[in-house]
Short mmCIF file of C-alpha atoms in Angstrom, two decimals:
data_model
loop_
_atom_site.label_atom_id
_atom_site.label_comp_id
_atom_site.label_asym_id
_atom_site.label_seq_id
_atom_site.Cartn_x
_atom_site.Cartn_y
_atom_site.Cartn_z
CA UNK A 1168 15.38 9.69 16.06
CA UNK A 1169 13.09 7.21 14.33
CA UNK A 1170 12.18 8.18 10.78
CA UNK A 1171 8.54 7.15 10.57
CA UNK A 1172 5.86 8.19 8.07
CA UNK A 1173 2.65 7.52 9.97
CA UNK A 1174 1.46 11.12 9.99
CA UNK A 1175 1.66 14.33 8.02
CA UNK A 1176 3.64 15.93 10.84
CA UNK A 1177 6.25 13.19 10.80
CA UNK A 1178 6.44 13.34 7.01
CA UNK A 1179 7.12 17.05 7.15
CA UNK A 1180 9.85 16.47 9.70
CA UNK A 1181 11.46 13.94 7.40
CA UNK A 1182 11.45 16.40 4.51
CA UNK A 1183 12.92 19.13 6.66
CA UNK A 1184 15.65 16.84 7.95
CA UNK A 1185 16.82 15.44 4.63
CA UNK A 1186 16.09 18.17 2.12
CA UNK A 1187 17.35 20.84 4.47
CA UNK A 1188 20.85 19.39 4.40
CA UNK A 1189 20.83 18.78 0.67
CA UNK A 1190 20.86 14.98 0.54
CA UNK A 1191 19.55 13.47 -2.72
CA UNK A 1192 21.02 10.00 -3.02
CA UNK A 1193 20.34 6.38 -2.18
CA UNK A 1194 20.95 5.51 1.45
CA UNK A 1195 20.54 2.66 3.90
CA UNK A 1196 20.58 4.47 7.22
CA UNK A 1197 18.47 2.97 10.03
CA UNK A 1198 15.97 5.83 9.64
CA UNK A 1199 15.52 4.96 5.96
CA UNK A 1200 14.88 1.30 6.83
CA UNK A 1201 12.35 2.27 9.51
CA UNK A 1202 10.38 4.35 7.02
CA UNK A 1203 10.28 1.53 4.47
CA UNK A 1204 9.30 -1.12 7.01
CA UNK A 1205 6.47 1.09 8.24
CA UNK A 1206 5.16 1.39 4.68
CA UNK A 1207 5.39 -2.38 4.12
CA UNK A 1208 3.14 -3.04 7.11
CA UNK A 1209 0.57 -0.44 6.17
CA UNK A 1210 0.99 1.33 9.51
CA UNK A 1211 -0.22 4.67 8.21
CA UNK A 1212 -2.83 7.00 9.68
CA UNK A 1213 -4.83 9.41 7.50
CA UNK A 1214 -7.82 11.60 8.17
CA UNK A 1215 -9.41 10.89 4.78
CA UNK A 1216 -10.20 7.81 2.65
CA UNK A 1217 -7.71 6.86 -0.04
CA UNK A 1218 -8.69 5.92 -3.59
CA UNK A 1219 -6.32 3.77 -5.64
CA UNK A 1220 -5.96 2.34 -9.13
CA UNK A 1221 -3.98 -0.90 -9.47
CA UNK A 1222 -2.71 -2.27 -12.77
CA UNK A 1223 -1.52 -5.89 -12.76
CA UNK A 1224 0.64 -6.95 -15.73
CA UNK A 1225 1.34 -10.64 -16.36
CA UNK A 1226 2.24 -12.54 -19.55
CA UNK A 1227 1.57 -9.41 -21.61
CA UNK A 1228 -1.94 -9.00 -20.21
CA UNK A 1229 -3.19 -6.14 -18.02
CA UNK A 1230 -5.90 -6.16 -15.40
CA UNK A 1231 -7.11 -2.98 -13.69
CA UNK A 1232 -9.04 -2.66 -10.44
CA UNK A 1233 -9.89 0.27 -8.21
CA UNK A 1234 -9.83 0.49 -4.44
CA UNK A 1235 -11.13 2.68 -1.63
CA UNK A 1236 -9.61 2.39 1.84
CA UNK A 1237 -10.55 4.32 4.97
CA UNK A 1238 -8.15 2.60 7.36
CA UNK A 1239 -10.82 0.22 8.67
CA UNK A 1240 -12.42 -1.07 5.47
CA UNK A 1241 -11.25 -1.79 1.94
CA UNK A 1242 -13.59 -1.75 -1.06
CA UNK A 1243 -12.38 -3.38 -4.30
CA UNK A 1244 -13.97 -2.32 -7.60
CA UNK A 1245 -13.53 -3.25 -11.26
CA UNK A 1246 -12.03 -0.88 -13.83
CA UNK A 1247 -15.44 0.82 -14.31
CA UNK A 1248 -15.84 1.47 -10.58
CA UNK A 1249 -18.38 -1.27 -9.87
CA UNK A 1250 -18.01 -2.84 -6.41
CA UNK A 1251 -16.66 -6.40 -6.39
CA UNK A 1252 -15.60 -7.23 -2.83
CA UNK A 1253 -15.36 -5.64 0.59
CA UNK A 1254 -13.18 -6.24 3.64
CA UNK A 1255 -14.35 -4.74 6.98
CA UNK A 1256 -12.35 -5.61 10.08
CA UNK A 1257 -12.49 -9.42 10.16
CA UNK A 1258 -15.32 -9.82 7.61
CA UNK A 1259 -14.99 -10.46 3.87
CA UNK A 1260 -17.97 -9.83 1.53
CA UNK A 1261 -18.63 -10.22 -2.18
CA UNK A 1262 -21.32 -8.78 -4.43
CA UNK A 1263 -22.85 -10.09 -7.66
CA UNK A 1264 -24.97 -7.00 -8.39
CA UNK A 1265 -22.48 -4.11 -8.27
CA UNK A 1266 -22.98 -3.43 -4.59
CA UNK A 1267 -26.77 -3.54 -4.43
CA UNK A 1268 -26.45 -6.46 -2.02
CA UNK A 1269 -23.58 -8.18 -0.24
CA UNK A 1270 -22.86 -11.78 0.74
CA UNK A 1271 -20.71 -12.54 3.77
CA UNK A 1272 -18.09 -14.96 2.45
CA UNK A 1273 -15.94 -15.42 5.51
CA UNK A 1274 -15.28 -14.17 9.02
CA UNK A 1275 -11.69 -14.54 10.10
CA UNK A 1276 -10.87 -15.73 13.62
CA UNK A 1277 -8.90 -13.33 15.85
CA UNK A 1278 -5.91 -15.66 15.86
CA UNK A 1279 -5.84 -15.64 12.04
CA UNK A 1280 -5.88 -11.85 11.97
CA UNK A 1281 -3.12 -11.72 14.60
CA UNK A 1282 -1.05 -14.26 12.67
CA UNK A 1283 -1.36 -12.23 9.47
CA UNK A 1284 -0.30 -9.04 11.25
CA UNK A 1285 2.66 -10.82 12.81
CA UNK A 1286 3.60 -12.26 9.41
CA UNK A 1287 3.63 -8.80 7.83
CA UNK A 1288 5.80 -7.49 10.67
CA UNK A 1289 8.26 -10.38 10.28
CA UNK A 1290 8.29 -9.89 6.52
CA UNK A 1291 9.16 -6.22 6.94
CA UNK A 1292 11.80 -6.88 9.60
CA UNK A 1293 13.60 -9.40 7.36
CA UNK A 1294 13.54 -7.12 4.30
CA UNK A 1295 16.85 -6.50 2.54
CA UNK A 1296 18.50 -4.18 0.01
CA UNK A 1297 16.59 -1.14 1.28
CA UNK A 1298 17.43 2.13 -0.46
CA UNK A 1299 15.99 5.63 -0.20
CA UNK A 1300 16.34 8.58 -2.56
CA UNK A 1301 15.07 11.99 -1.51
CA UNK A 1302 13.67 15.01 -3.30
CA UNK A 1303 12.76 13.41 -6.64
CA UNK A 1304 10.01 14.58 -9.00
CA UNK A 1305 6.82 12.62 -9.67
CA UNK A 1306 4.36 14.43 -11.94
CA UNK A 1307 5.31 17.76 -10.42
CA UNK A 1308 5.28 16.51 -6.82
CA UNK A 1309 8.40 16.28 -4.66
CA UNK A 1310 8.74 12.67 -3.51
CA UNK A 1311 11.09 10.26 -1.78
CA UNK A 1312 11.68 6.95 -3.57
CA UNK A 1313 12.06 3.79 -1.50
CA UNK A 1314 13.04 0.33 -2.80
CA UNK A 1315 13.17 -3.01 -0.96
CA UNK A 1316 13.54 -6.77 -1.51
CA UNK A 1317 11.72 -9.23 0.71
CA UNK A 1318 10.19 -12.71 0.91
CA UNK A 1319 6.41 -13.06 1.08
CA UNK A 1320 5.67 -14.16 4.63
CA UNK A 1321 3.27 -17.02 3.87
CA UNK A 1322 5.02 -18.54 0.84
CA UNK A 1323 8.63 -17.35 0.87
CA UNK A 1324 8.28 -16.02 -2.70
CA UNK A 1325 10.94 -13.36 -3.50
CA UNK A 1326 9.39 -9.91 -3.98
CA UNK A 1327 10.61 -6.45 -4.94
CA UNK A 1328 8.79 -3.31 -3.83
CA UNK A 1329 9.10 0.39 -4.60
CA UNK A 1330 7.28 3.42 -3.17
CA UNK A 1331 7.05 7.06 -4.23
CA UNK A 1332 6.21 8.97 -1.04
CA UNK A 1333 5.32 12.64 -0.72
CA UNK A 1334 8.34 14.45 0.72
CA UNK A 1335 6.17 16.73 2.90
CA UNK A 1336 3.24 14.57 4.05
CA UNK A 1337 4.52 10.98 3.79
CA UNK A 1338 1.59 10.02 1.53
CA UNK A 1339 2.43 7.17 -0.89
CA UNK A 1340 1.32 8.44 -4.30
CA UNK A 1341 2.60 5.38 -6.14
CA UNK A 1342 3.88 1.87 -5.44
CA UNK A 1343 5.23 -1.02 -7.49
CA UNK A 1344 5.38 -4.69 -6.53
CA UNK A 1345 7.25 -7.21 -8.69
CA UNK A 1346 7.32 -11.00 -8.35
CA UNK A 1347 8.42 -13.78 -10.68
CA UNK A 1348 6.49 -16.99 -9.92
CA UNK A 1349 7.54 -19.81 -12.23
CA UNK A 1350 9.42 -17.44 -14.51
CA UNK A 1351 6.34 -15.33 -15.28
CA UNK A 1352 6.92 -11.82 -14.00
CA UNK A 1353 3.96 -10.17 -12.28
CA UNK A 1354 4.01 -6.39 -11.87
CA UNK A 1355 1.43 -4.52 -9.79
CA UNK A 1356 1.56 -0.74 -10.09
CA UNK A 1357 -0.72 1.26 -7.81
CA UNK A 1358 -1.39 4.99 -7.88
CA UNK A 1359 -3.30 6.59 -5.01
CA UNK A 1360 -4.90 9.88 -4.06
CA UNK A 1361 -6.84 11.26 -1.10
CA UNK A 1362 -10.61 10.89 -1.50
CA UNK A 1363 -12.26 13.16 1.09
CA UNK A 1364 -15.98 12.64 1.49
CA UNK A 1365 -16.10 9.18 -0.11
CA UNK A 1366 -17.84 6.53 1.99
CA UNK A 1367 -17.37 2.75 2.00
CA UNK A 1368 -20.62 0.80 2.37
CA UNK A 1369 -21.25 -1.33 5.46
CA UNK A 1370 -23.53 -4.33 4.70
CA UNK A 1371 -24.38 -4.60 8.40
CA UNK A 1372 -25.47 -0.99 8.60
#
């Protein structure tokens, strides 16, 4: 059986499988690796938009930005919630007036999009040191904790990733990405939550 986390039903099956037999330790079974590699590629399907808050820490400084993702589009906002940029399919937009108007910055060719997707898949497939812990507590929620080391597909930079995934639904409530370019550690912590009813703007109507 493949241990995926692309749906609430699959997530529930995972919880039933592992928690039901009392496992609560780090593991590197093939099913564990499949779950982590699925997360790394963003191959998740949800019926509602997802709102996130990302905190980047580097050289003692912090930068916060917000995000809204509906599976097709991704809206990036500043810490106050003002729109900054927007990615829809193969189009990238920016705004200088908090979303009142949008400027098309770039349209990516199909081969570029395909190359990026293939790069993410290769990056996930080559990942190492994968561990999974099951049935942990995160702010009162039962979660599975995944950790992984990998090399960034377009630069080869060593990366470390961690995910805190809902034990019942497979939803990633929290993630952490750590890199160390030039000896300056960069940490990106992201917390997410479902955002039903929220709508991402479409500059093309």
